[in-house]
């Protein structure tokens, strides 16, 4: 039980901030790393800032920063009112063949040719030049709500992309697979029924059907009275391999799906699946759907938010097995714009044993710490990094315990060195402005 592990939590230390420019900018909505492009031997880092206003109200931005000096390298700005570029942003493979990984950001509300269809941008990691602009196909389809960086799926030697549009086709949802080389549409995978929101979450997984092509896991958390489901599709042709359904009404099984690699070294990949409305996360063998482990949050007196955020971590403890992260940021009630219950922080778990490696408590009762994260494997011998960010909390949100109003404010990262194999980055609080937190000896 995650709740039982919190008593051994360790407190990281932080000693500088990288703040957003304006209140409500939402700097840190997403965090990602790319390869070293400045020649100093340190990877650079980027983030989404989905509520900047440069080109209209909440048009949004994606920023890239120098990993060593923390100075800004470049920014990309969204177009149009409420476009929200940077609500999703992540690293992808090297699509332009220059030897450096590239990155992408989505603007699910961007207006394209007069329709609010959403769009995904892909930029060169080396130069920042636009590689692809991929627009959505349907008005209010939320194109880009779920995105995944794929390995080469079409055999041309270039990594590809998958993009979810969970509100298309009466919220049945679709996932499109796109060529990384050209940006061209390759195939579409359609959701099972209206209102299921297929494509809300998605990830690439290793081959599970024996055709030597990586496959896809796709979440549809609103399927069947919000019981939810996860669908495993062939990466080769998009056909359904099998599906795994939630059992409890309004549980939203499949809210988050994350491939974590082969955690038990049995030559079969695993996925983490979130079911936040039962405060549960499951570790599942992708090829069979069998549950290896389940983790439940603090159900008394309220849910702690387990299942909202899950992340692959790489091998953080140096035992040769990939590990993973479960955030329990508290339960947000969107009907009343209040936290319904405080969270319990972030827990890093061993892939080999399922036991705790490190646990980090929240720094405030309602800070939402652990509501999102992403793993990054550090090429340096000190081990992987795990950046975690606090949640987007919009202007109308209010902390129930204090009645204090705050906008979408974020805190990201700090460092705790547990051993020569473990370096962990975490968000710790919500500020009046968006902020990243990095240690001065970051590298």
Short mmCIF file of N, CA and C in Angstrom, two decimals, residues 41-179:
data_model
loop_
_atom_site.label_atom_id
_atom_site.label_comp_id
_atom_site.label_asym_id
_atom_site.label_seq_id
_atom_site.Cartn_x
_atom_site.Cartn_y
_atom_site.Cartn_z
N UNK A 41 28.05 19.28 -22.69
CA UNK A 41 27.93 17.95 -22.12
C UNK A 41 26.71 17.75 -21.25
N UNK A 42 25.82 18.74 -21.18
CA UNK A 42 24.65 18.68 -20.31
C UNK A 42 23.38 18.72 -21.17
N UNK A 43 22.47 17.77 -21.03
CA UNK A 43 21.21 17.84 -21.78
C UNK A 43 20.43 19.10 -21.44
N UNK A 44 19.67 19.59 -22.39
CA UNK A 44 18.82 20.75 -22.16
C UNK A 44 17.44 20.29 -21.67
N UNK A 45 16.67 21.22 -21.13
CA UNK A 45 15.33 20.87 -20.66
C UNK A 45 14.32 21.87 -21.19
N UNK A 46 13.10 21.40 -21.37
CA UNK A 46 12.04 22.25 -21.88
C UNK A 46 10.80 22.11 -21.04
N UNK A 47 9.84 22.98 -21.27
CA UNK A 47 8.60 22.92 -20.52
C UNK A 47 7.48 23.58 -21.30
N UNK A 48 6.27 23.20 -20.95
CA UNK A 48 5.09 23.87 -21.46
C UNK A 48 4.64 24.96 -20.50
N UNK A 49 4.11 26.02 -21.07
CA UNK A 49 3.57 27.14 -20.29
C UNK A 49 2.27 27.55 -20.96
N UNK A 50 1.21 26.80 -20.68
CA UNK A 50 0.04 26.78 -21.55
C UNK A 50 -0.87 27.99 -21.44
N UNK A 51 -0.59 28.89 -20.50
CA UNK A 51 -1.47 30.05 -20.33
C UNK A 51 -0.79 31.39 -20.59
N UNK A 52 0.35 31.39 -21.31
CA UNK A 52 0.93 32.66 -21.70
C UNK A 52 0.01 33.36 -22.69
N UNK A 53 0.18 34.65 -22.83
CA UNK A 53 -0.78 35.47 -23.60
C UNK A 53 -0.14 36.25 -24.75
N UNK A 54 1.01 35.82 -25.25
CA UNK A 54 1.72 36.62 -26.24
C UNK A 54 0.89 36.85 -27.50
N UNK A 55 0.22 35.82 -27.98
CA UNK A 55 -0.53 35.94 -29.24
C UNK A 55 -2.03 35.88 -29.03
N UNK A 56 -2.48 35.92 -27.83
CA UNK A 56 -3.89 36.02 -27.45
C UNK A 56 -4.01 35.43 -26.06
N UNK A 57 -5.16 35.54 -25.48
CA UNK A 57 -5.37 35.06 -24.12
C UNK A 57 -5.16 33.54 -24.08
N UNK A 58 -4.24 33.10 -23.22
CA UNK A 58 -3.94 31.68 -23.05
C UNK A 58 -3.58 30.99 -24.36
N UNK A 59 -2.86 31.70 -25.22
CA UNK A 59 -2.39 31.06 -26.45
C UNK A 59 -1.33 30.01 -26.14
N UNK A 60 -0.56 30.23 -25.07
CA UNK A 60 0.37 29.21 -24.60
C UNK A 60 1.72 29.25 -25.28
N UNK A 61 2.69 28.59 -24.65
CA UNK A 61 4.06 28.58 -25.15
C UNK A 61 4.76 27.29 -24.76
N UNK A 62 5.84 26.97 -25.47
CA UNK A 62 6.78 25.93 -25.11
C UNK A 62 8.16 26.57 -25.06
N UNK A 63 8.88 26.35 -23.96
CA UNK A 63 10.19 26.94 -23.75
C UNK A 63 11.26 25.86 -23.73
N UNK A 64 12.48 26.25 -24.14
CA UNK A 64 13.65 25.39 -24.02
C UNK A 64 14.72 26.15 -23.26
N UNK A 65 15.36 25.48 -22.28
CA UNK A 65 16.36 26.11 -21.44
C UNK A 65 17.68 25.34 -21.50
N UNK A 66 18.77 26.09 -21.29
CA UNK A 66 20.09 25.48 -21.20
C UNK A 66 20.17 24.65 -19.92
N UNK A 67 20.56 23.39 -20.04
CA UNK A 67 20.59 22.53 -18.88
C UNK A 67 21.67 22.88 -17.89
N UNK A 68 22.71 23.59 -18.32
CA UNK A 68 23.81 23.94 -17.42
C UNK A 68 23.63 25.32 -16.81
N UNK A 69 23.31 26.31 -17.63
CA UNK A 69 23.18 27.69 -17.14
C UNK A 69 21.77 28.05 -16.74
N UNK A 70 20.77 27.27 -17.23
CA UNK A 70 19.34 27.49 -16.99
C UNK A 70 18.82 28.72 -17.72
N UNK A 71 19.62 29.30 -18.60
CA UNK A 71 19.18 30.44 -19.39
C UNK A 71 18.27 29.95 -20.52
N UNK A 72 17.31 30.80 -20.94
CA UNK A 72 16.43 30.40 -22.05
C UNK A 72 17.20 30.29 -23.36
N UNK A 73 16.88 29.27 -24.12
CA UNK A 73 17.45 29.08 -25.45
C UNK A 73 16.47 29.53 -26.52
N UNK A 74 15.20 29.13 -26.36
CA UNK A 74 14.19 29.51 -27.36
C UNK A 74 12.80 29.34 -26.79
N UNK A 75 11.82 29.93 -27.47
CA UNK A 75 10.42 29.73 -27.11
C UNK A 75 9.59 29.61 -28.37
N UNK A 76 8.49 28.88 -28.27
CA UNK A 76 7.51 28.74 -29.35
C UNK A 76 6.17 29.17 -28.78
N UNK A 77 5.44 29.99 -29.50
CA UNK A 77 4.19 30.53 -28.99
C UNK A 77 3.01 30.06 -29.82
N UNK A 78 1.90 29.79 -29.11
CA UNK A 78 0.68 29.37 -29.77
C UNK A 78 -0.03 30.52 -30.44
N UNK A 79 -1.07 30.19 -31.19
CA UNK A 79 -1.84 31.18 -31.96
C UNK A 79 -3.30 31.10 -31.56
N UNK A 80 -3.85 32.22 -31.15
CA UNK A 80 -5.29 32.29 -30.95
C UNK A 80 -5.73 32.12 -29.52
N UNK A 81 -6.93 32.62 -29.25
CA UNK A 81 -7.52 32.60 -27.93
C UNK A 81 -7.69 31.16 -27.43
N UNK A 82 -7.14 30.88 -26.24
CA UNK A 82 -7.29 29.59 -25.57
C UNK A 82 -6.69 28.41 -26.35
N UNK A 83 -5.71 28.69 -27.23
CA UNK A 83 -5.07 27.59 -27.97
C UNK A 83 -4.37 26.62 -27.02
N UNK A 84 -3.75 27.16 -25.96
CA UNK A 84 -3.14 26.36 -24.89
C UNK A 84 -1.99 25.49 -25.38
N UNK A 85 -1.13 26.07 -26.22
CA UNK A 85 0.08 25.36 -26.61
C UNK A 85 0.91 25.09 -25.36
N UNK A 86 1.42 23.89 -25.24
CA UNK A 86 2.23 23.52 -24.09
C UNK A 86 1.47 22.76 -23.03
N UNK A 87 0.17 22.58 -23.22
CA UNK A 87 -0.56 21.75 -22.28
C UNK A 87 -0.03 20.33 -22.32
N UNK A 88 0.43 19.92 -23.49
CA UNK A 88 1.19 18.69 -23.64
C UNK A 88 2.47 19.03 -24.40
N UNK A 89 3.60 18.56 -23.90
CA UNK A 89 4.88 18.75 -24.57
C UNK A 89 5.79 17.62 -24.16
N UNK A 90 6.55 17.10 -25.11
CA UNK A 90 7.40 15.95 -24.80
C UNK A 90 8.47 15.77 -25.86
N UNK A 91 9.48 15.00 -25.50
CA UNK A 91 10.54 14.64 -26.43
C UNK A 91 10.05 13.54 -27.37
N UNK A 92 10.50 13.58 -28.59
CA UNK A 92 10.25 12.47 -29.52
C UNK A 92 11.59 12.02 -30.09
N UNK A 93 11.56 11.12 -31.04
CA UNK A 93 12.81 10.64 -31.62
C UNK A 93 13.43 11.65 -32.56
N UNK A 94 14.54 11.27 -33.16
CA UNK A 94 15.21 12.13 -34.14
C UNK A 94 14.49 11.99 -35.48
N UNK A 95 13.61 12.94 -35.76
CA UNK A 95 12.78 12.85 -36.97
C UNK A 95 13.45 13.45 -38.20
N UNK A 96 14.37 14.39 -38.00
CA UNK A 96 14.98 15.07 -39.16
C UNK A 96 16.37 14.55 -39.50
N UNK A 97 16.82 13.52 -38.79
CA UNK A 97 18.05 12.84 -39.16
C UNK A 97 19.32 13.59 -38.88
N UNK A 98 19.28 14.57 -37.93
CA UNK A 98 20.49 15.34 -37.64
C UNK A 98 21.26 14.81 -36.44
N UNK A 99 20.80 13.68 -35.89
CA UNK A 99 21.49 13.07 -34.77
C UNK A 99 21.04 13.54 -33.41
N UNK A 100 20.04 14.42 -33.35
CA UNK A 100 19.53 14.94 -32.08
C UNK A 100 18.04 14.66 -31.96
N UNK A 101 17.61 14.28 -30.77
CA UNK A 101 16.18 14.06 -30.57
C UNK A 101 15.42 15.38 -30.69
N UNK A 102 14.20 15.27 -31.17
CA UNK A 102 13.36 16.44 -31.39
C UNK A 102 12.26 16.48 -30.32
N UNK A 103 11.36 17.45 -30.41
CA UNK A 103 10.33 17.58 -29.38
C UNK A 103 9.05 18.13 -29.99
N UNK A 104 7.95 17.93 -29.28
CA UNK A 104 6.66 18.36 -29.81
C UNK A 104 5.80 18.96 -28.71
N UNK A 105 4.84 19.77 -29.13
CA UNK A 105 3.88 20.36 -28.21
C UNK A 105 2.53 20.43 -28.88
N UNK A 106 1.47 20.26 -28.09
CA UNK A 106 0.13 20.30 -28.66
C UNK A 106 -0.63 21.53 -28.19
N UNK A 107 -1.55 21.96 -29.02
CA UNK A 107 -2.47 23.06 -28.71
C UNK A 107 -3.86 22.56 -29.09
N UNK A 108 -4.51 21.88 -28.15
CA UNK A 108 -5.73 21.15 -28.51
C UNK A 108 -6.90 22.06 -28.86
N UNK A 109 -6.78 23.37 -28.57
CA UNK A 109 -7.86 24.30 -28.91
C UNK A 109 -7.49 25.27 -30.03
N UNK A 110 -6.39 25.02 -30.72
CA UNK A 110 -5.98 25.97 -31.75
C UNK A 110 -6.97 25.98 -32.91
N UNK A 111 -7.23 27.18 -33.43
CA UNK A 111 -8.12 27.35 -34.57
C UNK A 111 -7.33 27.20 -35.86
N UNK A 112 -7.78 26.29 -36.72
CA UNK A 112 -7.13 26.01 -38.00
C UNK A 112 -8.17 26.15 -39.09
N UNK A 113 -7.93 27.07 -40.03
CA UNK A 113 -8.88 27.33 -41.12
C UNK A 113 -10.29 27.61 -40.61
N UNK A 114 -10.35 28.41 -39.54
CA UNK A 114 -11.65 28.85 -39.03
C UNK A 114 -12.33 27.89 -38.07
N UNK A 115 -11.75 26.72 -37.85
CA UNK A 115 -12.35 25.74 -36.96
C UNK A 115 -11.39 25.43 -35.81
N UNK A 116 -11.94 25.25 -34.63
CA UNK A 116 -11.13 24.97 -33.44
C UNK A 116 -10.81 23.48 -33.41
N UNK A 117 -9.86 23.09 -34.23
CA UNK A 117 -9.56 21.68 -34.45
C UNK A 117 -8.39 21.16 -33.64
N UNK A 118 -7.56 22.08 -33.12
CA UNK A 118 -6.36 21.66 -32.42
C UNK A 118 -5.23 21.34 -33.37
N UNK A 119 -4.02 21.29 -32.85
CA UNK A 119 -2.85 21.04 -33.68
C UNK A 119 -1.69 20.56 -32.82
N UNK A 120 -0.77 19.86 -33.46
CA UNK A 120 0.48 19.43 -32.83
C UNK A 120 1.64 19.97 -33.65
N UNK A 121 2.60 20.56 -32.96
CA UNK A 121 3.81 21.08 -33.57
C UNK A 121 4.98 20.17 -33.21
N UNK A 122 5.88 19.94 -34.17
CA UNK A 122 7.11 19.20 -33.92
C UNK A 122 8.28 20.07 -34.34
N UNK A 123 9.23 20.26 -33.43
CA UNK A 123 10.38 21.13 -33.69
C UNK A 123 11.69 20.35 -33.62
N UNK A 124 12.68 20.86 -34.33
CA UNK A 124 14.02 20.30 -34.29
C UNK A 124 14.65 20.57 -32.93
N UNK A 125 15.18 19.53 -32.30
CA UNK A 125 15.88 19.75 -31.05
C UNK A 125 17.13 20.58 -31.22
N UNK A 126 17.81 20.44 -32.36
CA UNK A 126 19.07 21.15 -32.59
C UNK A 126 18.85 22.61 -32.91
N UNK A 127 17.91 22.92 -33.80
CA UNK A 127 17.76 24.29 -34.30
C UNK A 127 16.48 24.99 -33.84
N UNK A 128 15.48 24.23 -33.42
CA UNK A 128 14.18 24.82 -33.10
C UNK A 128 13.29 25.06 -34.29
N UNK A 129 13.78 24.73 -35.49
CA UNK A 129 12.96 24.91 -36.69
C UNK A 129 11.75 23.97 -36.64
N UNK A 130 10.65 24.44 -37.23
CA UNK A 130 9.45 23.61 -37.30
C UNK A 130 9.68 22.47 -38.29
N UNK A 131 9.50 21.25 -37.80
CA UNK A 131 9.61 20.07 -38.67
C UNK A 131 8.24 19.71 -39.24
N UNK A 132 7.23 19.63 -38.36
CA UNK A 132 5.87 19.29 -38.80
C UNK A 132 4.85 20.15 -38.07
N UNK A 133 3.81 20.52 -38.80
CA UNK A 133 2.59 21.08 -38.22
C UNK A 133 1.47 20.12 -38.59
N UNK A 134 0.84 19.50 -37.58
CA UNK A 134 -0.17 18.48 -37.84
C UNK A 134 -1.48 18.97 -37.25
N UNK A 135 -2.45 19.37 -38.08
CA UNK A 135 -3.73 19.86 -37.55
C UNK A 135 -4.72 18.73 -37.29
N UNK A 136 -5.64 18.97 -36.38
CA UNK A 136 -6.74 18.04 -36.18
C UNK A 136 -7.74 18.10 -37.31
N UNK A 137 -8.70 17.17 -37.29
CA UNK A 137 -9.64 17.05 -38.39
C UNK A 137 -11.05 17.50 -38.04
N UNK A 138 -11.36 17.62 -36.75
CA UNK A 138 -12.74 17.85 -36.37
C UNK A 138 -12.83 18.99 -35.36
N UNK A 139 -13.84 19.81 -35.50
CA UNK A 139 -14.08 20.92 -34.57
C UNK A 139 -14.23 20.38 -33.14
N UNK A 140 -13.52 21.02 -32.20
CA UNK A 140 -13.59 20.66 -30.78
C UNK A 140 -13.25 19.19 -30.53
N UNK A 141 -12.35 18.66 -31.32
CA UNK A 141 -11.97 17.25 -31.17
C UNK A 141 -10.92 17.00 -30.11
N UNK A 142 -10.34 18.09 -29.55
CA UNK A 142 -9.27 17.99 -28.56
C UNK A 142 -8.08 17.19 -29.10
N UNK A 143 -7.76 17.46 -30.35
CA UNK A 143 -6.62 16.82 -31.00
C UNK A 143 -5.34 17.20 -30.26
N UNK A 144 -4.60 16.20 -29.81
CA UNK A 144 -3.38 16.44 -29.06
C UNK A 144 -3.54 16.26 -27.57
N UNK A 145 -4.76 15.93 -27.10
CA UNK A 145 -4.92 15.70 -25.66
C UNK A 145 -4.02 14.55 -25.19
N UNK A 146 -3.93 13.52 -25.98
CA UNK A 146 -2.97 12.45 -25.72
C UNK A 146 -1.97 12.39 -26.86
N UNK A 147 -0.70 12.26 -26.54
CA UNK A 147 0.33 12.13 -27.57
C UNK A 147 1.32 11.06 -27.12
N UNK A 148 1.97 10.44 -28.08
CA UNK A 148 2.99 9.44 -27.77
C UNK A 148 4.08 9.49 -28.82
N UNK A 149 5.30 9.44 -28.37
CA UNK A 149 6.45 9.28 -29.27
C UNK A 149 6.62 7.81 -29.55
N UNK A 150 6.59 7.44 -30.82
CA UNK A 150 6.64 6.03 -31.21
C UNK A 150 8.00 5.70 -31.82
N UNK A 151 8.41 4.47 -31.72
CA UNK A 151 9.53 4.02 -32.56
C UNK A 151 9.07 3.96 -34.02
N UNK A 152 9.93 3.50 -34.89
CA UNK A 152 9.57 3.39 -36.31
C UNK A 152 8.47 2.35 -36.49
N UNK A 153 7.31 2.79 -36.94
CA UNK A 153 6.17 1.89 -37.11
C UNK A 153 5.92 1.52 -38.57
N UNK A 154 6.48 2.29 -39.50
CA UNK A 154 6.18 2.05 -40.92
C UNK A 154 7.39 1.56 -41.71
N UNK A 155 8.49 1.27 -41.03
CA UNK A 155 9.63 0.65 -41.70
C UNK A 155 10.52 1.56 -42.50
N UNK A 156 10.39 2.90 -42.31
CA UNK A 156 11.24 3.81 -43.07
C UNK A 156 12.48 4.24 -42.30
N UNK A 157 12.67 3.69 -41.10
CA UNK A 157 13.85 4.01 -40.31
C UNK A 157 13.75 5.27 -39.48
N UNK A 158 12.58 5.94 -39.49
CA UNK A 158 12.39 7.18 -38.76
C UNK A 158 11.32 6.96 -37.69
N UNK A 159 11.55 7.40 -36.45
CA UNK A 159 10.50 7.26 -35.43
C UNK A 159 9.23 7.98 -35.84
N UNK A 160 8.09 7.51 -35.33
CA UNK A 160 6.79 8.06 -35.71
C UNK A 160 6.07 8.65 -34.50
N UNK A 161 4.82 9.10 -34.70
CA UNK A 161 4.05 9.80 -33.68
C UNK A 161 2.63 9.24 -33.62
N UNK A 162 2.05 9.24 -32.44
CA UNK A 162 0.63 8.93 -32.29
C UNK A 162 -0.02 10.10 -31.55
N UNK A 163 -1.21 10.48 -32.01
CA UNK A 163 -1.90 11.64 -31.45
C UNK A 163 -3.36 11.27 -31.20
N UNK A 164 -3.83 11.51 -29.98
CA UNK A 164 -5.20 11.23 -29.63
C UNK A 164 -6.09 12.45 -29.76
N UNK A 165 -7.33 12.22 -30.19
CA UNK A 165 -8.36 13.25 -30.27
C UNK A 165 -9.61 12.69 -29.60
N UNK A 166 -9.67 12.71 -28.26
CA UNK A 166 -10.71 11.97 -27.55
C UNK A 166 -12.12 12.52 -27.70
N UNK A 167 -12.27 13.76 -28.22
CA UNK A 167 -13.61 14.32 -28.39
C UNK A 167 -14.13 14.18 -29.81
N UNK A 168 -13.36 13.62 -30.71
CA UNK A 168 -13.87 13.43 -32.07
C UNK A 168 -14.93 12.33 -32.11
N UNK A 169 -15.81 12.43 -33.12
CA UNK A 169 -16.85 11.43 -33.36
C UNK A 169 -17.73 11.24 -32.13
N UNK A 170 -18.32 12.35 -31.67
CA UNK A 170 -19.21 12.33 -30.51
C UNK A 170 -18.50 11.78 -29.28
N UNK A 171 -17.25 12.20 -29.10
CA UNK A 171 -16.40 11.78 -27.98
C UNK A 171 -16.14 10.28 -27.97
N UNK A 172 -16.39 9.62 -29.09
CA UNK A 172 -15.94 8.23 -29.23
C UNK A 172 -14.42 8.19 -29.17
N UNK A 173 -13.81 9.19 -29.81
CA UNK A 173 -12.36 9.33 -29.79
C UNK A 173 -11.67 8.57 -30.89
N UNK A 174 -10.56 9.13 -31.35
CA UNK A 174 -9.72 8.47 -32.35
C UNK A 174 -8.26 8.71 -31.98
N UNK A 175 -7.41 7.83 -32.48
CA UNK A 175 -5.96 8.00 -32.40
C UNK A 175 -5.42 7.92 -33.81
N UNK A 176 -4.65 8.92 -34.19
CA UNK A 176 -4.00 8.92 -35.48
C UNK A 176 -2.52 8.60 -35.35
N UNK A 177 -2.02 7.79 -36.24
CA UNK A 177 -0.59 7.50 -36.32
C UNK A 177 -0.04 8.27 -37.50
N UNK A 178 1.05 9.00 -37.28
CA UNK A 178 1.60 9.90 -38.28
C UNK A 178 3.08 9.59 -38.52
N UNK A 179 3.48 9.77 -39.77
CA UNK A 179 4.87 9.54 -40.15
C UNK A 179 5.77 10.58 -39.50
#
